[in-house]
Amino acid sequence: MAGYDDRDGFIWMDGKLVEWRSANVHILTHALHYASSVFEGERCYNGKIFKGHEHSLRLLESGRLLDMPIPYTAEEIDAAKEAVLKANGLTDAYIRAVAFRGAGDEMGVASLGNPVRLAVACWSWGAYYGDAKMKGAKLDIAKWKRPSPETIPTAAKAAGLYMICTMSKHAAMEKGCSDALFYDYRGYVAEATGANIFFVKDGEVHTPDPDCILNGITRQTVIGMLRDMQIKVHERHIKPEELATFEQCWLTGTAAEVTPVGQIGDWTFEVGDLTKRVATAYEQLVRA
């Protein structure tokens, strides 16, 4: 497959569709130097974007948290996503909306004079973790920790927050793992590099309190599903030593969907009935 910069198709940029290969920015774009960028990842199933409006609202909130007001409404962002899907003839696709400080009058840290730009792209993207949906993903333990909300706006889906994700996933892949698990700045279990995490013990579900991690839209959806199933969910701080006591584990995220986990470091988990039930229910929900 051709690289992401060399494909046929269209990308929506700043209010209009442009040819894929022409969707470029200047080398002095502020976001490239200072990570002044926020984004969303979404999936479209059978022509319908799952939770699309919620993603548009979160994009706007991320921009606000980075002092980077995005000059579009949620409804306009929704329309841009629909336009780019139609232009590319896709009904099952991954969608990436990204807002960023562009090139302008400023090239220092301050950038109030630079325009906030918005682009939306889409492409076909299969299972994020490959065959892990059947046998369970294998996770490394990252050496980096999720930061305190006193140091960075952890509620924003901001590009800068993913720097340690890239580094940690590279290190995990070198060990033959699919991903890495972060602890947070206090030492509690946090999340994977691009997905939230859930555990099962004695028929009940435990998941980290999102007080310093992104409260994922898929995470919230799955918690709602579990409660509809009359399954008790504990949102709480989880200590690393508790990993040995859990029976099942799965990841959630737009790209990851619901992916079972078979191993984290030296701890192993079964791809059990509840994990399979949640994965199946989620698949049915997004295609309903």
Short mmCIF file of N, CA and C in Angstrom, two decimals, residues 135-221:
data_model
loop_
_atom_site.label_atom_id
_atom_site.label_comp_id
_atom_site.label_asym_id
_atom_site.label_seq_id
_atom_site.Cartn_x
_atom_site.Cartn_y
_atom_site.Cartn_z
N LYS A 135 -6.83 -14.10 20.01
CA LYS A 135 -5.97 -14.74 21.01
C LYS A 135 -5.56 -13.83 22.15
N GLY A 136 -5.82 -12.52 22.04
CA GLY A 136 -5.46 -11.59 23.10
C GLY A 136 -4.14 -10.91 22.84
N ALA A 137 -4.12 -9.60 23.03
CA ALA A 137 -2.91 -8.82 22.82
C ALA A 137 -1.90 -9.07 23.94
N LYS A 138 -0.64 -8.85 23.61
CA LYS A 138 0.44 -8.97 24.59
C LYS A 138 1.00 -7.57 24.85
N LEU A 139 1.01 -7.16 26.12
CA LEU A 139 1.43 -5.81 26.47
C LEU A 139 2.71 -5.81 27.29
N ASP A 140 3.57 -4.87 26.97
CA ASP A 140 4.76 -4.58 27.77
C ASP A 140 4.36 -3.58 28.86
N ILE A 141 5.23 -3.35 29.81
CA ILE A 141 5.04 -2.29 30.80
C ILE A 141 5.93 -1.12 30.39
N ALA A 142 5.33 0.03 30.13
CA ALA A 142 6.09 1.20 29.68
C ALA A 142 6.99 1.74 30.79
N LYS A 143 8.13 2.26 30.41
CA LYS A 143 9.01 2.88 31.42
C LYS A 143 8.56 4.31 31.74
N TRP A 144 7.74 4.88 30.87
CA TRP A 144 7.22 6.22 31.09
C TRP A 144 5.91 6.16 31.85
N LYS A 145 5.56 7.26 32.50
CA LYS A 145 4.32 7.30 33.28
C LYS A 145 3.41 8.42 32.78
N ARG A 146 2.11 8.20 32.91
CA ARG A 146 1.15 9.23 32.55
C ARG A 146 1.29 10.39 33.53
N PRO A 147 1.35 11.63 33.01
CA PRO A 147 1.65 12.79 33.88
C PRO A 147 0.46 13.24 34.71
N SER A 148 0.77 14.05 35.70
CA SER A 148 -0.24 14.66 36.55
C SER A 148 -1.02 15.71 35.77
N PRO A 149 -2.33 15.87 36.05
CA PRO A 149 -3.10 16.93 35.40
C PRO A 149 -2.64 18.33 35.80
N GLU A 150 -1.76 18.41 36.79
CA GLU A 150 -1.18 19.70 37.16
C GLU A 150 -0.03 20.10 36.22
N THR A 151 0.41 19.15 35.37
CA THR A 151 1.52 19.43 34.47
C THR A 151 1.09 19.60 33.02
N ILE A 152 -0.09 19.09 32.67
CA ILE A 152 -0.53 19.11 31.27
C ILE A 152 -2.04 18.85 31.26
N PRO A 153 -2.78 19.40 30.29
CA PRO A 153 -4.23 19.16 30.27
C PRO A 153 -4.57 17.74 29.82
N THR A 154 -4.61 16.83 30.77
CA THR A 154 -4.77 15.41 30.46
C THR A 154 -6.14 15.07 29.89
N ALA A 155 -7.12 15.96 30.03
CA ALA A 155 -8.45 15.70 29.48
C ALA A 155 -8.52 16.01 27.98
N ALA A 156 -7.49 16.63 27.43
CA ALA A 156 -7.45 16.94 26.01
C ALA A 156 -6.86 15.78 25.22
N LYS A 157 -7.39 15.56 24.02
CA LYS A 157 -6.77 14.58 23.12
C LYS A 157 -5.77 15.36 22.27
N ALA A 158 -4.63 15.61 22.89
CA ALA A 158 -3.61 16.50 22.32
C ALA A 158 -2.43 15.70 21.78
N ALA A 159 -1.88 16.17 20.67
CA ALA A 159 -0.78 15.45 20.02
C ALA A 159 0.41 15.26 20.96
N GLY A 160 0.74 16.28 21.75
CA GLY A 160 1.90 16.21 22.62
C GLY A 160 1.83 15.09 23.64
N LEU A 161 0.63 14.73 24.05
CA LEU A 161 0.47 13.66 25.02
C LEU A 161 0.84 12.29 24.46
N TYR A 162 0.97 12.20 23.15
CA TYR A 162 1.25 10.91 22.51
C TYR A 162 2.74 10.68 22.25
N MET A 163 3.58 11.62 22.63
CA MET A 163 5.02 11.43 22.42
C MET A 163 5.52 10.19 23.14
N ILE A 164 5.16 10.05 24.42
CA ILE A 164 5.62 8.87 25.17
C ILE A 164 4.89 7.61 24.72
N CYS A 165 3.74 7.78 24.07
CA CYS A 165 3.03 6.61 23.53
C CYS A 165 3.82 5.99 22.39
N THR A 166 4.28 6.83 21.48
CA THR A 166 5.08 6.35 20.36
C THR A 166 6.34 5.65 20.85
N MET A 167 7.04 6.30 21.79
CA MET A 167 8.27 5.72 22.32
C MET A 167 7.99 4.38 23.01
N SER A 168 6.92 4.32 23.78
CA SER A 168 6.60 3.11 24.53
C SER A 168 6.15 1.98 23.62
N LYS A 169 5.39 2.33 22.58
CA LYS A 169 4.94 1.28 21.67
C LYS A 169 6.11 0.74 20.85
N HIS A 170 7.03 1.60 20.45
CA HIS A 170 8.22 1.12 19.75
C HIS A 170 8.99 0.12 20.61
N ALA A 171 9.17 0.47 21.89
CA ALA A 171 9.91 -0.41 22.80
C ALA A 171 9.17 -1.73 22.98
N ALA A 172 7.83 -1.67 23.04
CA ALA A 172 7.04 -2.89 23.20
C ALA A 172 7.16 -3.78 21.97
N MET A 173 7.08 -3.20 20.80
CA MET A 173 7.17 -3.97 19.57
C MET A 173 8.52 -4.67 19.43
N GLU A 174 9.57 -4.02 19.92
CA GLU A 174 10.89 -4.64 19.88
C GLU A 174 10.95 -5.89 20.75
N LYS A 175 10.02 -5.99 21.72
CA LYS A 175 9.95 -7.16 22.60
C LYS A 175 8.92 -8.17 22.13
N GLY A 176 8.34 -7.93 20.96
CA GLY A 176 7.33 -8.84 20.44
C GLY A 176 5.94 -8.61 21.00
N CYS A 177 5.70 -7.44 21.58
CA CYS A 177 4.40 -7.11 22.15
C CYS A 177 3.59 -6.24 21.20
N SER A 178 2.28 -6.23 21.42
CA SER A 178 1.39 -5.40 20.59
C SER A 178 1.35 -3.97 21.08
N ASP A 179 1.55 -3.74 22.37
CA ASP A 179 1.36 -2.42 22.94
C ASP A 179 2.03 -2.38 24.31
N ALA A 180 1.87 -1.25 25.00
CA ALA A 180 2.45 -1.09 26.33
C ALA A 180 1.41 -0.52 27.28
N LEU A 181 1.51 -0.92 28.53
CA LEU A 181 0.64 -0.41 29.59
C LEU A 181 1.39 0.66 30.37
N PHE A 182 0.74 1.80 30.56
CA PHE A 182 1.30 2.86 31.38
C PHE A 182 0.80 2.75 32.82
N TYR A 183 1.67 3.07 33.76
CA TYR A 183 1.23 3.44 35.10
C TYR A 183 1.13 4.97 35.09
N ASP A 184 0.43 5.53 36.08
CA ASP A 184 0.37 6.99 36.13
C ASP A 184 1.45 7.53 37.06
N TYR A 185 1.46 8.84 37.24
CA TYR A 185 2.51 9.51 38.01
C TYR A 185 2.53 9.08 39.47
N ARG A 186 1.42 8.47 39.95
CA ARG A 186 1.35 7.99 41.33
C ARG A 186 1.69 6.51 41.44
N GLY A 187 1.82 5.85 40.27
CA GLY A 187 2.13 4.42 40.28
C GLY A 187 0.94 3.52 40.07
N TYR A 188 -0.25 4.09 39.84
CA TYR A 188 -1.44 3.29 39.58
C TYR A 188 -1.49 2.87 38.11
N VAL A 189 -2.20 1.78 37.81
CA VAL A 189 -2.45 1.36 36.43
C VAL A 189 -3.23 2.46 35.73
N ALA A 190 -2.82 2.81 34.50
CA ALA A 190 -3.45 3.93 33.80
C ALA A 190 -4.16 3.49 32.51
N GLU A 191 -3.41 3.19 31.47
CA GLU A 191 -3.99 2.89 30.16
C GLU A 191 -2.90 2.37 29.24
N ALA A 192 -3.29 1.93 28.05
CA ALA A 192 -2.33 1.56 27.02
C ALA A 192 -1.99 2.82 26.22
N THR A 193 -1.20 2.68 25.16
CA THR A 193 -0.72 3.87 24.44
C THR A 193 -1.83 4.57 23.67
N GLY A 194 -2.89 3.85 23.32
CA GLY A 194 -3.98 4.49 22.61
C GLY A 194 -5.32 3.87 22.95
N ALA A 195 -5.43 3.32 24.16
CA ALA A 195 -6.67 2.62 24.54
C ALA A 195 -6.80 2.58 26.05
N ASN A 196 -8.03 2.61 26.52
CA ASN A 196 -8.31 2.40 27.94
C ASN A 196 -8.31 0.91 28.25
N ILE A 197 -8.25 0.57 29.54
CA ILE A 197 -8.11 -0.83 29.93
C ILE A 197 -9.14 -1.22 30.98
N PHE A 198 -9.60 -2.47 30.88
CA PHE A 198 -10.59 -3.05 31.79
C PHE A 198 -10.10 -4.40 32.29
N PHE A 199 -10.50 -4.76 33.52
CA PHE A 199 -10.15 -6.04 34.10
C PHE A 199 -11.40 -6.71 34.68
N VAL A 200 -11.37 -8.04 34.77
CA VAL A 200 -12.48 -8.81 35.32
C VAL A 200 -11.99 -9.63 36.50
N LYS A 201 -12.76 -9.59 37.59
CA LYS A 201 -12.48 -10.42 38.77
C LYS A 201 -13.80 -10.82 39.41
N ASP A 202 -14.02 -12.11 39.55
CA ASP A 202 -15.22 -12.63 40.20
C ASP A 202 -16.50 -12.05 39.59
N GLY A 203 -16.51 -11.94 38.26
CA GLY A 203 -17.70 -11.50 37.56
C GLY A 203 -17.95 -10.00 37.58
N GLU A 204 -17.06 -9.24 38.19
CA GLU A 204 -17.20 -7.79 38.23
C GLU A 204 -16.04 -7.15 37.46
N VAL A 205 -16.26 -5.93 36.99
CA VAL A 205 -15.29 -5.25 36.13
C VAL A 205 -14.64 -4.09 36.88
N HIS A 206 -13.34 -3.97 36.67
CA HIS A 206 -12.57 -2.90 37.29
C HIS A 206 -11.83 -2.13 36.20
N THR A 207 -11.85 -0.81 36.28
CA THR A 207 -11.16 0.02 35.27
C THR A 207 -10.61 1.26 35.95
N PRO A 208 -9.46 1.75 35.53
CA PRO A 208 -8.87 2.92 36.19
C PRO A 208 -9.77 4.15 36.15
N ASP A 209 -9.78 4.88 37.25
CA ASP A 209 -10.45 6.16 37.32
C ASP A 209 -9.75 7.12 36.33
N PRO A 210 -10.50 7.76 35.41
CA PRO A 210 -9.84 8.62 34.41
C PRO A 210 -9.52 10.01 34.94
N ASP A 211 -8.85 10.07 36.10
CA ASP A 211 -8.55 11.38 36.68
C ASP A 211 -7.26 11.99 36.14
N CYS A 212 -6.49 11.20 35.37
CA CYS A 212 -5.30 11.78 34.73
C CYS A 212 -5.08 11.17 33.35
N ILE A 213 -6.11 10.50 32.82
CA ILE A 213 -6.07 9.91 31.49
C ILE A 213 -7.32 10.32 30.72
N LEU A 214 -7.30 10.11 29.43
CA LEU A 214 -8.46 10.46 28.61
C LEU A 214 -9.62 9.52 28.93
N ASN A 215 -10.77 10.11 29.22
CA ASN A 215 -11.97 9.32 29.46
C ASN A 215 -12.58 8.99 28.11
N GLY A 216 -12.09 7.91 27.51
CA GLY A 216 -12.42 7.58 26.13
C GLY A 216 -13.90 7.44 25.86
N ILE A 217 -14.31 7.82 24.66
CA ILE A 217 -15.71 7.68 24.27
C ILE A 217 -16.08 6.21 24.19
N THR A 218 -15.18 5.38 23.69
CA THR A 218 -15.44 3.93 23.67
C THR A 218 -15.49 3.40 25.09
N ARG A 219 -14.61 3.88 25.95
CA ARG A 219 -14.63 3.49 27.37
C ARG A 219 -15.99 3.77 27.99
N GLN A 220 -16.50 4.98 27.78
CA GLN A 220 -17.79 5.34 28.34
C GLN A 220 -18.91 4.48 27.77
N THR A 221 -18.81 4.19 26.48
CA THR A 221 -19.82 3.34 25.83
C THR A 221 -19.84 1.95 26.44
#
